[in-house]
Coordinates of C-alpha atoms in Angstrom, one line a residue:
X21 CA 24.5 -7.8 -2.0
X22 CA 23.7 -10.5 -4.6
X23 CA 26.7 -12.4 -5.7
X24 CA 26.7 -14.4 -9.0
X25 CA 29.6 -16.8 -9.2
X26 CA 30.5 -18.9 -12.3
X27 CA 26.8 -19.3 -13.2
X28 CA 26.0 -21.1 -16.5
X29 CA 22.7 -22.0 -18.1
X30 CA 21.6 -23.9 -21.2
X31 CA 18.1 -23.6 -22.6
X32 CA 16.9 -26.5 -24.9
X33 CA 20.6 -27.5 -25.2
X34 CA 21.5 -23.9 -26.3
X35 CA 23.9 -22.1 -24.0
X36 CA 22.4 -18.8 -23.0
X37 CA 25.4 -17.7 -20.8
X38 CA 28.4 -19.3 -19.3
X39 CA 30.6 -18.6 -16.3
X40 CA 28.8 -15.4 -15.3
X41 CA 30.4 -13.5 -12.4
X42 CA 28.5 -10.4 -11.2
X43 CA 27.7 -8.5 -8.0
X44 CA 24.5 -6.5 -7.5
X45 CA 25.0 -3.8 -4.8
X46 CA 22.6 -1.7 -2.9
X47 CA 22.2 1.9 -4.0
X48 CA 22.5 1.0 -7.7
X49 CA 20.2 0.2 -10.6
X50 CA 21.3 -2.5 -13.1
X51 CA 19.8 -2.5 -16.5
X52 CA 19.8 -6.0 -18.2
X53 CA 19.9 -5.6 -22.0
X54 CA 20.3 -8.0 -25.0
X55 CA 18.6 -9.1 -28.1
X56 CA 15.3 -11.0 -28.1
X57 CA 16.0 -14.5 -27.0
X58 CA 19.4 -13.7 -25.4
X59 CA 18.1 -14.6 -22.0
X60 CA 17.2 -11.4 -20.2
X61 CA 14.0 -12.5 -18.6
X62 CA 15.5 -16.0 -18.0
X63 CA 18.4 -14.4 -16.1
X64 CA 16.0 -12.5 -13.8
X65 CA 14.2 -15.8 -13.1
X66 CA 17.6 -17.4 -12.3
X67 CA 18.3 -14.5 -9.8
X68 CA 14.9 -14.9 -8.2
X69 CA 15.2 -18.7 -8.0
X70 CA 12.3 -19.4 -10.3
X71 CA 14.6 -21.2 -12.7
X72 CA 17.5 -23.4 -11.6
X73 CA 20.9 -22.7 -13.2
X74 CA 23.1 -25.5 -14.5
X75 CA 26.2 -24.7 -12.5
X76 CA 27.7 -22.0 -10.3
X77 CA 26.3 -20.2 -7.2
X78 CA 24.0 -17.3 -6.5
X79 CA 24.0 -15.9 -2.9
X80 CA 22.1 -13.1 -1.2
X81 CA 22.8 -11.5 2.1
X82 CA 20.9 -13.1 5.0
X83 CA 17.6 -11.6 6.1
X84 CA 17.2 -9.5 3.0
X85 CA 14.0 -9.4 0.9
X86 CA 13.5 -9.6 -2.9
X87 CA 10.4 -8.2 -4.6
X88 CA 9.6 -9.4 -8.1
X89 CA 7.2 -7.8 -10.6
X90 CA 4.6 -10.5 -11.2
X91 CA 3.8 -11.4 -14.8
X92 CA 0.6 -13.4 -13.9
X93 CA -2.2 -10.9 -14.4
X94 CA -4.9 -13.3 -13.1
X95 CA -3.1 -14.5 -9.9
X96 CA -4.8 -12.0 -7.6
X97 CA -8.3 -11.8 -9.1
X98 CA -9.9 -12.9 -5.9
X99 CA -8.3 -10.1 -3.9
X100 CA -8.9 -6.4 -3.7
X101 CA -6.6 -3.9 -5.3
X102 CA -5.1 -2.6 -2.0
X103 CA -4.8 -6.1 -0.5
X104 CA -2.9 -7.2 -3.7
X105 CA -0.4 -4.3 -3.2
X106 CA -0.1 -5.1 0.5
X107 CA 0.8 -8.7 -0.3
X108 CA 4.0 -7.3 -1.9
X109 CA 5.3 -7.0 1.7
X110 CA 4.4 -10.6 3.0
X111 CA 5.5 -10.1 6.6
X112 CA 3.3 -6.9 7.0
X113 CA 0.4 -8.6 5.2
X114 CA 0.4 -11.7 7.4
X115 CA 0.7 -9.6 10.6
X116 CA -2.3 -7.5 9.4
X117 CA -4.3 -10.6 8.7
X118 CA -3.6 -12.2 12.0
X119 CA -4.4 -9.0 13.9
X120 CA -7.7 -8.5 12.1
X121 CA -8.7 -12.1 12.7
X122 CA -8.1 -11.7 16.4
X123 CA -10.2 -8.6 16.6
X124 CA -13.0 -10.4 14.7
X125 CA -13.2 -13.3 17.3
X126 CA -16.5 -13.3 19.2
X127 CA -14.8 -14.7 22.3
X128 CA -11.9 -12.2 22.6
X129 CA -9.7 -13.5 25.5
X130 CA -7.0 -11.9 27.7
X131 CA -4.5 -14.0 25.8
X132 CA -5.9 -12.6 22.5
X133 CA -5.4 -9.1 23.9
X134 CA -1.7 -9.7 24.7
X135 CA -1.1 -11.2 21.2
X136 CA -3.0 -8.3 19.5
X137 CA -0.8 -5.8 21.4
X138 CA 2.3 -7.6 20.2
X139 CA 1.0 -7.6 16.6
X140 CA 0.0 -3.9 16.9
X141 CA 3.5 -3.0 17.9
X142 CA 5.1 -5.0 15.2
X143 CA 2.6 -3.7 12.6
X144 CA 3.6 -0.1 13.6
X145 CA 7.3 -0.8 13.4
X146 CA 6.9 -2.1 9.9
X147 CA 5.0 1.0 8.8
X148 CA 1.6 -0.6 8.7
X149 CA -0.3 2.5 9.8
X150 CA 1.1 4.5 6.9
X151 CA 0.7 1.6 4.4
X152 CA -2.8 2.5 3.1
X153 CA -1.7 6.1 2.4
X154 CA 1.5 4.9 0.7
X155 CA -0.5 2.4 -1.4
X156 CA -2.9 5.1 -2.5
X157 CA 0.0 7.4 -3.6
X158 CA 1.7 4.6 -5.5
X159 CA -1.4 3.6 -7.4
X160 CA -2.2 7.2 -8.3
X161 CA 1.4 7.8 -9.3
X162 CA 1.2 4.8 -11.6
X163 CA -1.9 6.1 -13.2
X164 CA -4.6 4.0 -11.6
X165 CA -7.7 6.2 -11.0
X166 CA -8.9 6.6 -7.4
X167 CA -12.3 5.1 -8.3
X168 CA -10.4 1.8 -8.9
X169 CA -8.5 1.7 -5.7
X170 CA -11.2 -0.2 -3.8
X171 CA -12.2 -2.6 -6.6
X172 CA -11.5 -6.3 -6.9
X173 CA -8.6 -7.2 -9.2
X174 CA -11.0 -9.2 -11.3
X175 CA -12.9 -5.9 -12.2
X176 CA -9.8 -4.3 -13.7
X177 CA -8.6 -4.5 -17.3
X178 CA -5.1 -5.7 -18.2
X179 CA -3.4 -2.3 -18.3
X180 CA -4.9 -1.5 -14.8
X181 CA -3.7 -4.8 -13.4
X182 CA -0.2 -4.1 -14.6
X183 CA -0.1 -0.9 -12.5
X184 CA -1.3 -2.7 -9.4
X185 CA 1.2 -5.5 -9.8
X186 CA 4.0 -2.9 -10.2
X187 CA 2.8 -1.1 -7.1
X188 CA 2.9 -4.5 -5.3
X189 CA 6.6 -4.9 -6.3
X190 CA 7.5 -1.4 -5.2
X191 CA 5.7 -1.5 -1.9
X192 CA 7.4 -2.0 1.4
X193 CA 11.0 -1.0 0.5
X194 CA 12.4 -4.4 -0.6
X195 CA 16.2 -4.9 -0.5
X196 CA 16.2 -6.1 -4.1
X197 CA 13.7 -5.1 -6.7
X198 CA 13.4 -7.3 -9.8
X199 CA 11.5 -5.7 -12.7
X200 CA 10.9 -7.3 -16.1
X201 CA 9.6 -4.6 -18.6
X202 CA 8.0 -2.4 -15.9
X203 CA 7.1 0.4 -18.4
X204 CA 5.0 -1.9 -20.6
X205 CA 1.4 -0.6 -20.6
X206 CA 2.3 2.6 -18.8
X207 CA 1.7 6.1 -20.2
X208 CA 4.5 8.7 -20.2
X209 CA 3.2 10.3 -17.0
X210 CA 3.4 7.0 -15.1
X211 CA 6.8 6.1 -16.6
X212 CA 8.0 9.5 -15.3
X213 CA 6.7 8.8 -11.8
X214 CA 8.4 5.4 -11.8
X215 CA 11.7 7.0 -12.9
X216 CA 11.5 9.4 -10.0
X217 CA 10.6 6.6 -7.6
X218 CA 13.5 4.5 -8.6
X219 CA 16.0 7.4 -8.5
X220 CA 15.0 8.0 -4.9
X221 CA 15.0 4.2 -4.1
X222 CA 18.0 3.5 -1.8
X223 CA 18.3 -0.3 -2.3
X224 CA 19.1 -2.4 -5.4
X225 CA 17.1 -2.5 -8.6
X226 CA 17.6 -5.0 -11.4
X227 CA 15.5 -4.2 -14.5
X228 CA 14.9 -5.4 -18.0
X229 CA 13.5 -2.7 -20.3
X230 CA 13.4 -1.7 -24.0
X231 CA 12.9 1.9 -23.1
X232 CA 16.1 3.8 -23.8
X233 CA 15.1 7.0 -22.0
X234 CA 14.1 4.9 -18.9
X235 CA 17.4 3.0 -18.9
X236 CA 19.3 6.3 -19.2
X237 CA 17.3 7.9 -16.4
X238 CA 17.6 5.2 -13.8
X239 CA 20.5 2.9 -14.5
X240 CA 24.0 3.2 -12.9
X241 CA 25.2 -0.1 -14.5
X242 CA 24.3 -2.0 -17.7
X243 CA 24.6 -5.8 -17.9
X244 CA 24.8 -6.8 -21.6
X245 CA 23.9 -10.4 -22.5
X246 CA 25.7 -11.2 -25.7
X247 CA 28.3 -13.6 -27.1
X248 CA 27.1 -16.2 -24.6
X249 CA 28.2 -14.1 -21.6
X250 CA 27.0 -11.2 -19.4
X251 CA 29.3 -8.2 -19.4
X252 CA 28.8 -5.4 -16.8
X253 CA 29.4 -1.7 -17.8
X254 CA 29.5 1.3 -15.5
X255 CA 27.0 4.0 -16.5
X256 CA 23.6 4.2 -18.2
X257 CA 22.5 3.0 -21.6
X258 CA 24.1 5.8 -23.6
X259 CA 27.5 5.1 -21.9
X260 CA 27.1 1.4 -22.7
X261 CA 26.3 2.2 -26.4
X262 CA 29.3 4.4 -26.8
X263 CA 31.6 1.8 -25.2
X264 CA 30.0 -1.0 -27.3
X265 CA 30.9 1.0 -30.5
X266 CA 34.5 1.3 -29.3
X267 CA 34.6 -2.5 -28.6
X268 CA 33.0 -3.3 -32.0
X269 CA 35.7 -1.2 -33.7
X270 CA 38.4 -3.0 -31.8
X271 CA 36.9 -6.4 -32.7
X272 CA 36.8 -5.4 -36.4
X273 CA 40.4 -4.2 -36.3
X274 CA 41.5 -7.5 -34.7
X275 CA 39.5 -9.5 -37.3
X276 CA 41.2 -7.5 -40.1
X277 CA 44.6 -8.2 -38.6
X278 CA 43.7 -11.9 -38.4
X279 CA 42.6 -12.0 -42.0
X280 CA 45.7 -10.1 -43.2
X281 CA 47.9 -12.6 -41.2
X282 CA 46.1 -15.6 -42.8
X283 CA 46.5 -14.1 -46.3
X284 CA 50.3 -13.6 -45.6
X285 CA 50.6 -17.2 -44.3
X286 CA 48.7 -18.6 -47.3
X287 CA 50.9 -16.6 -49.8
X288 CA 54.1 -17.8 -48.1
X289 CA 52.9 -21.5 -48.1
X290 CA 52.0 -21.4 -51.7
X291 CA 55.2 -19.7 -52.7
X292 CA 57.6 -21.9 -50.8
X293 CA 55.8 -25.3 -50.2
X294 CA 58.0 -27.0 -52.9
X295 CA 61.2 -25.2 -51.9
X296 CA 63.3 -27.7 -50.0
X297 CA 65.2 -25.0 -48.1
X298 CA 62.0 -23.3 -47.0
X299 CA 59.9 -26.5 -46.5
X300 CA 60.3 -26.3 -42.7
X301 CA 59.1 -22.7 -42.5
X302 CA 56.2 -23.5 -44.8
X303 CA 55.2 -26.4 -42.6
X304 CA 55.4 -24.3 -39.5
X305 CA 53.3 -21.5 -41.1
X306 CA 50.7 -24.1 -42.2
X307 CA 50.2 -25.2 -38.6
X308 CA 49.7 -21.5 -37.5
X309 CA 47.2 -21.1 -40.4
X310 CA 45.3 -24.2 -39.4
X311 CA 45.1 -22.9 -35.8
X312 CA 43.8 -19.5 -37.0
X313 CA 41.2 -21.2 -39.2
X314 CA 40.0 -23.4 -36.4
X315 CA 39.5 -20.4 -34.0
X316 CA 35.8 -19.8 -33.4
X317 CA 35.1 -16.1 -33.4
X318 CA 32.2 -15.0 -31.1
X319 CA 29.0 -14.1 -32.9
X320 CA 26.7 -11.4 -31.6
X321 CA 23.1 -12.2 -31.0
X322 CA 22.2 -8.6 -31.9
X323 CA 20.5 -8.2 -35.3
X324 CA 19.3 -4.9 -36.7
X325 CA 16.5 -5.1 -39.3
X326 CA 16.5 -2.6 -42.1
X327 CA 13.7 -0.1 -41.8
X328 CA 13.4 2.4 -44.6
X329 CA 10.3 4.1 -46.1
X330 CA 10.6 5.4 -49.7
X331 CA 7.5 7.4 -50.9
X332 CA 6.4 6.8 -54.5
X333 CA 5.7 10.6 -54.9
X334 CA 6.2 13.8 -53.0
X335 CA 3.5 15.5 -51.0
X336 CA 1.9 18.7 -52.3
X337 CA 1.0 21.7 -50.2
X338 CA -2.2 20.1 -48.7
X339 CA -1.9 17.1 -46.5
X340 CA -4.9 16.7 -44.1
X341 CA -7.7 18.7 -42.5
X342 CA -10.0 17.2 -39.9
X343 CA -12.9 19.4 -38.6
X344 CA -15.1 18.9 -35.6
X345 CA -14.5 15.1 -35.3
X346 CA -16.7 13.5 -32.7
X347 CA -16.4 9.9 -31.5
X348 CA -17.7 7.8 -28.6
X349 CA -16.6 4.4 -27.3
X350 CA -19.1 1.5 -27.3
X351 CA -20.1 2.3 -23.7
X352 CA -20.8 5.9 -24.6
X353 CA -17.5 7.4 -23.3
X354 CA -16.6 10.5 -25.3
X355 CA -13.3 10.0 -27.1
X356 CA -13.1 12.9 -29.4
X357 CA -15.1 16.1 -28.8
X358 CA -15.1 18.5 -31.8
X359 CA -11.5 17.6 -32.6
X360 CA -9.9 19.6 -35.4
X361 CA -6.5 19.6 -36.9
X362 CA -4.6 20.7 -40.0
X363 CA -1.5 18.8 -41.0
X364 CA 1.2 20.4 -43.2
X365 CA 4.0 18.9 -45.3
X366 CA 7.2 17.9 -43.4
X367 CA 5.4 17.5 -40.1
X368 CA 6.1 14.5 -37.9
X369 CA 3.4 14.7 -35.2
X370 CA 3.5 12.8 -31.9
X371 CA 0.1 12.4 -30.3
X372 CA 0.7 12.1 -26.5
X373 CA -1.3 12.2 -23.3
X374 CA -3.2 9.8 -21.1
X375 CA -6.2 9.6 -23.4
X376 CA -4.8 6.8 -25.6
X377 CA -8.2 5.5 -26.6
X378 CA -8.9 9.0 -28.0
X379 CA -5.7 8.9 -30.1
X380 CA -6.4 5.4 -31.4
X381 CA -10.0 6.5 -32.3
X382 CA -8.6 9.5 -34.3
X383 CA -6.1 7.3 -36.2
X384 CA -8.8 4.7 -36.9
X385 CA -11.0 7.4 -38.3
X386 CA -8.5 9.0 -40.7
X387 CA -7.2 5.6 -41.8
X388 CA -10.7 4.6 -42.7
X389 CA -10.9 1.8 -40.2
X390 CA -14.0 3.3 -38.5
X391 CA -16.4 6.1 -39.0
X392 CA -16.7 9.2 -36.8
X393 CA -20.0 9.9 -35.2
X394 CA -19.9 13.4 -36.8
X395 CA -17.4 15.7 -38.4
X396 CA -15.3 15.3 -41.5
X397 CA -11.7 15.0 -42.7
X398 CA -10.0 15.4 -46.1
X399 CA -6.7 14.0 -47.4
X400 CA -4.7 16.0 -50.0
X401 CA -4.9 14.5 -53.5
X402 CA -1.1 14.0 -53.6
X403 CA -1.1 11.9 -50.3
X404 CA -1.2 8.2 -49.9
X405 CA -1.5 6.7 -46.4
X406 CA -0.4 3.5 -44.7
X407 CA -1.5 2.6 -41.1
X408 CA -0.2 0.3 -38.4
X409 CA -2.8 0.3 -35.6
X410 CA -2.5 -0.7 -32.0
X411 CA -4.3 -4.0 -32.6
X412 CA -3.3 -5.7 -35.8
X413 CA -4.4 -9.2 -34.9
X414 CA -7.0 -9.4 -37.7
X415 CA -4.2 -9.4 -40.2
X416 CA -2.8 -12.6 -38.9
X417 CA -5.8 -15.0 -38.6
X418 CA -5.3 -16.9 -41.9
X419 CA -3.2 -19.9 -42.9
X420 CA -0.7 -18.1 -45.1
X421 CA 3.0 -18.3 -44.6
X422 CA 5.0 -15.0 -44.2
X423 CA 6.0 -14.9 -47.9
X424 CA 2.4 -15.4 -49.1
X425 CA 1.2 -12.9 -46.6
X426 CA 3.6 -10.1 -47.7
X427 CA 3.0 -10.8 -51.4
X428 CA -0.6 -9.5 -50.9
X429 CA 0.9 -6.0 -50.4
X430 CA 3.7 -6.1 -52.9
X431 CA 3.6 -4.7 -56.4
X432 CA 6.5 -7.0 -57.2
X433 CA 5.2 -10.6 -57.0
X434 CA 8.4 -12.5 -57.5
X435 CA 9.1 -14.8 -54.6
X436 CA 12.8 -14.1 -54.5
X437 CA 12.1 -10.3 -54.2
X438 CA 9.7 -10.8 -51.3
X439 CA 12.1 -13.2 -49.5
X440 CA 14.9 -10.8 -50.0
X441 CA 12.8 -8.1 -48.4
X442 CA 11.9 -10.4 -45.5
X443 CA 15.5 -11.2 -45.0
X444 CA 16.3 -7.5 -44.4
X445 CA 13.5 -7.7 -41.7
X446 CA 15.3 -10.7 -40.1
X447 CA 13.1 -13.4 -41.5
X448 CA 15.7 -15.7 -42.9
X449 CA 15.8 -19.3 -44.3
X450 CA 12.7 -21.3 -43.3
X451 CA 11.3 -18.3 -41.4
X452 CA 9.7 -17.2 -44.7
X453 CA 7.6 -20.4 -44.6
X454 CA 6.3 -19.8 -41.0
X455 CA 2.5 -19.5 -40.7
X456 CA 1.6 -15.9 -39.8
X457 CA -0.9 -17.0 -37.1
X458 CA 1.9 -18.5 -35.0
X459 CA 4.2 -15.4 -35.1
X460 CA 5.3 -13.6 -31.9
X461 CA 4.3 -10.1 -31.1
X462 CA 7.6 -8.7 -32.3
X463 CA 7.5 -10.7 -35.6
X464 CA 4.0 -9.4 -36.3
X465 CA 5.1 -5.8 -35.9
X466 CA 8.0 -6.5 -38.3
X467 CA 5.5 -7.9 -40.8
X468 CA 3.4 -4.8 -40.5
X469 CA 6.4 -2.5 -40.9
X470 CA 7.3 -4.6 -44.1
X471 CA 3.8 -4.0 -45.4
X472 CA 4.1 -0.2 -44.7
X473 CA 7.5 -0.1 -46.5
X474 CA 6.2 -1.8 -49.6
X475 CA 3.2 0.6 -49.8
X476 CA 5.3 3.5 -51.1
X477 CA 3.0 5.8 -49.0
X478 CA 4.1 9.4 -48.2
X479 CA 2.0 9.5 -45.0
X480 CA 2.7 7.1 -42.2
X481 CA 0.3 6.5 -39.3
X482 CA 1.6 4.4 -36.4
X483 CA -0.1 3.8 -33.1
X484 CA 2.4 2.7 -30.5
X485 CA 4.7 1.0 -33.0
X486 CA 7.5 0.1 -30.5
X487 CA 5.3 -2.3 -28.5
X488 CA 6.7 -5.8 -28.7
X489 CA 10.0 -4.7 -30.4
X490 CA 13.5 -5.2 -29.0
X491 CA 16.0 -2.4 -28.7
X492 CA 17.6 -3.2 -32.0
X493 CA 14.3 -3.0 -33.9
X494 CA 13.3 0.1 -32.1
X495 CA 16.5 1.8 -33.0
X496 CA 16.1 0.8 -36.7
X497 CA 12.5 2.0 -36.8
X498 CA 13.6 5.2 -35.0
X499 CA 16.3 5.9 -37.6
X500 CA 13.9 5.0 -40.5
X501 CA 11.3 7.5 -39.4
X502 CA 13.9 10.2 -38.8
X503 CA 15.2 9.8 -42.4
X504 CA 11.7 9.5 -43.9
X505 CA 10.9 12.4 -46.3
X506 CA 7.1 12.5 -45.7
X507 CA 4.5 13.1 -43.0
X508 CA 4.4 10.9 -39.9
X509 CA 1.5 10.8 -37.4
X510 CA 2.3 8.6 -34.5
X511 CA 1.8 7.8 -30.8
X512 CA 4.3 6.2 -28.4
X513 CA 5.1 5.7 -24.8
X514 CA 8.9 5.7 -25.6
X515 CA 10.3 9.1 -24.6
X516 CA 13.5 8.8 -26.7
X517 CA 11.5 7.7 -29.7
X518 CA 9.2 10.7 -29.5
X519 CA 11.9 13.2 -28.8
X520 CA 14.1 12.2 -31.7
X521 CA 11.3 12.0 -34.4
X522 CA 8.6 14.6 -33.6
X523 CA 8.7 18.2 -34.6
X524 CA 5.1 18.8 -33.4
X525 CA 3.4 17.6 -30.3
X526 CA -0.4 17.3 -29.8
X527 CA -1.7 16.3 -26.4
X528 CA -5.3 15.2 -26.0
X529 CA -6.4 16.0 -22.5
X530 CA -9.8 15.6 -20.8
X531 CA -10.6 19.3 -21.3
X532 CA -9.0 20.2 -24.6
X533 CA -6.0 20.0 -27.0
X534 CA -2.5 21.3 -26.5
X535 CA -0.8 21.7 -29.9
X536 CA 2.8 23.0 -30.2
X537 CA 5.4 23.1 -33.0
X538 CA 8.4 22.0 -31.0
X539 CA 10.2 18.8 -30.0
X540 CA 9.1 16.7 -27.1
X541 CA 11.8 17.8 -24.6
X542 CA 11.1 21.5 -25.2
X543 CA 7.4 20.7 -24.9
X544 CA 7.9 19.2 -21.4
X545 CA 9.9 22.2 -20.3
X546 CA 7.6 24.9 -21.8
X547 CA 6.0 27.1 -19.0
X548 CA 2.9 27.8 -21.0
X549 CA 2.4 24.1 -21.7
X550 CA 2.8 23.4 -18.0
X551 CA 0.1 25.9 -17.1
X552 CA -2.3 24.5 -19.7
X553 CA -1.7 21.0 -18.5
X554 CA -2.5 22.1 -14.9
X555 CA -5.7 23.7 -16.2
X556 CA -6.8 20.9 -18.5
X557 CA -6.2 18.1 -15.9
X558 CA -7.5 20.0 -12.8
X559 CA -10.6 18.3 -11.3
X560 CA -10.1 15.1 -13.3
X561 CA -9.0 11.6 -12.1
X562 CA -5.7 12.0 -14.1
X563 CA -2.7 12.7 -12.0
X564 CA 0.1 14.6 -13.8
X565 CA 3.6 15.6 -12.9
X566 CA 4.3 19.3 -13.7

């Protein structure tokens, strides 16, 4: 058990949380939630000892091991993939190294033989002889192709390294598993595998995530960082959300009573302040009023941007046809092979699957960002499109501030209009004067969403739009797309996001396309879809869960 007693922490003189008292027990999964900047990742670092807290105490049962998902993607570049995973269980790794070093000695002595036998026994007790098979299964489950299992870490790209580092944290059955955004960079298949792994994991998991479906699937408790404190709720994310709505209503009711009481006190004081017989009562009420006025009400750190898309015109009967689109990557890898699609009015299509580069290639082609190698596509005359790609860094290389940047895309050029629009997207005060090239990932996404909203387009194309967003922004975007009266083509690794928006699912597989008019949850349960997925992924390096 990890016990947190009266822990407080300030960051740059700003109190993040004060007098925190929590217990983290084995057999449970604790989801840490809160707005960006609330201190979620910092709290994990406090638990792991990476950051010192200002006051209080954190204790862990003696002899227990904590595993932490590493955020340093270059730390293990000089090691092999399997060795990197093995290092997640330090004791087993060190025994293995010592054992191998003894066997490699040219002058193997009797004393070496005795030591080697001791190490062999200890290695076996810790599960060393099953380790390689377990590592292979983990890496495959997390979506790392078998051809990469024996490579050096330096040979992998960032998304592949993320999977190896996650396997490292999971390996060796740690007593406490600390995971900061473990689903980032994972496809839906890998996220599903991770959910199943954590559901079967018997020890304690403490996780920060912006994936609502993931939090619902694995969490038994939610720890909410807000109002300068951390409050623990029993249940998953949906249970927390329902309870938070009840607590918000209670807080509003209490505030209304406070305001009504203050109004009554003010009225009494004004009416009887000059009345000698009532002067004492008026003075007494004035003191009560002053006390109420001095009370500092807690302010939530949660802020929800306004995301709403209003098309300038309705779409006619014809939206888009794409016929026999072919596209290759720069290294010759086939991304799209005779890909054809017809899009109809009212459709909100989620493009899913493990071939994300293929999805991005198709979006880039129909948005005019790149040309197909062959094939053609046609947009309907009544359509207008706006696109948010996976990589939007080219939009943010200039010296403009946010107001100047957004004015480029606004029909209304008045500064006050643009600033008002930015305010709804949580850019307030001097934020509007920030240079766009120094913005965070989440701020850049909010800028791109602002650009899309100003376009008045009736077709929205979004490639993994929830990346970098906090839960509040994801929920706002989710609601905005549900309410949008137009066509949406999008990709996402967020199960909840897909299932609440899409009415059509298109999965691009190594051997063909699966296209169904249904929501995502029905798609995953559909027996015909399951059979097609088996067929289309058979014999490939892509491992799927049926």
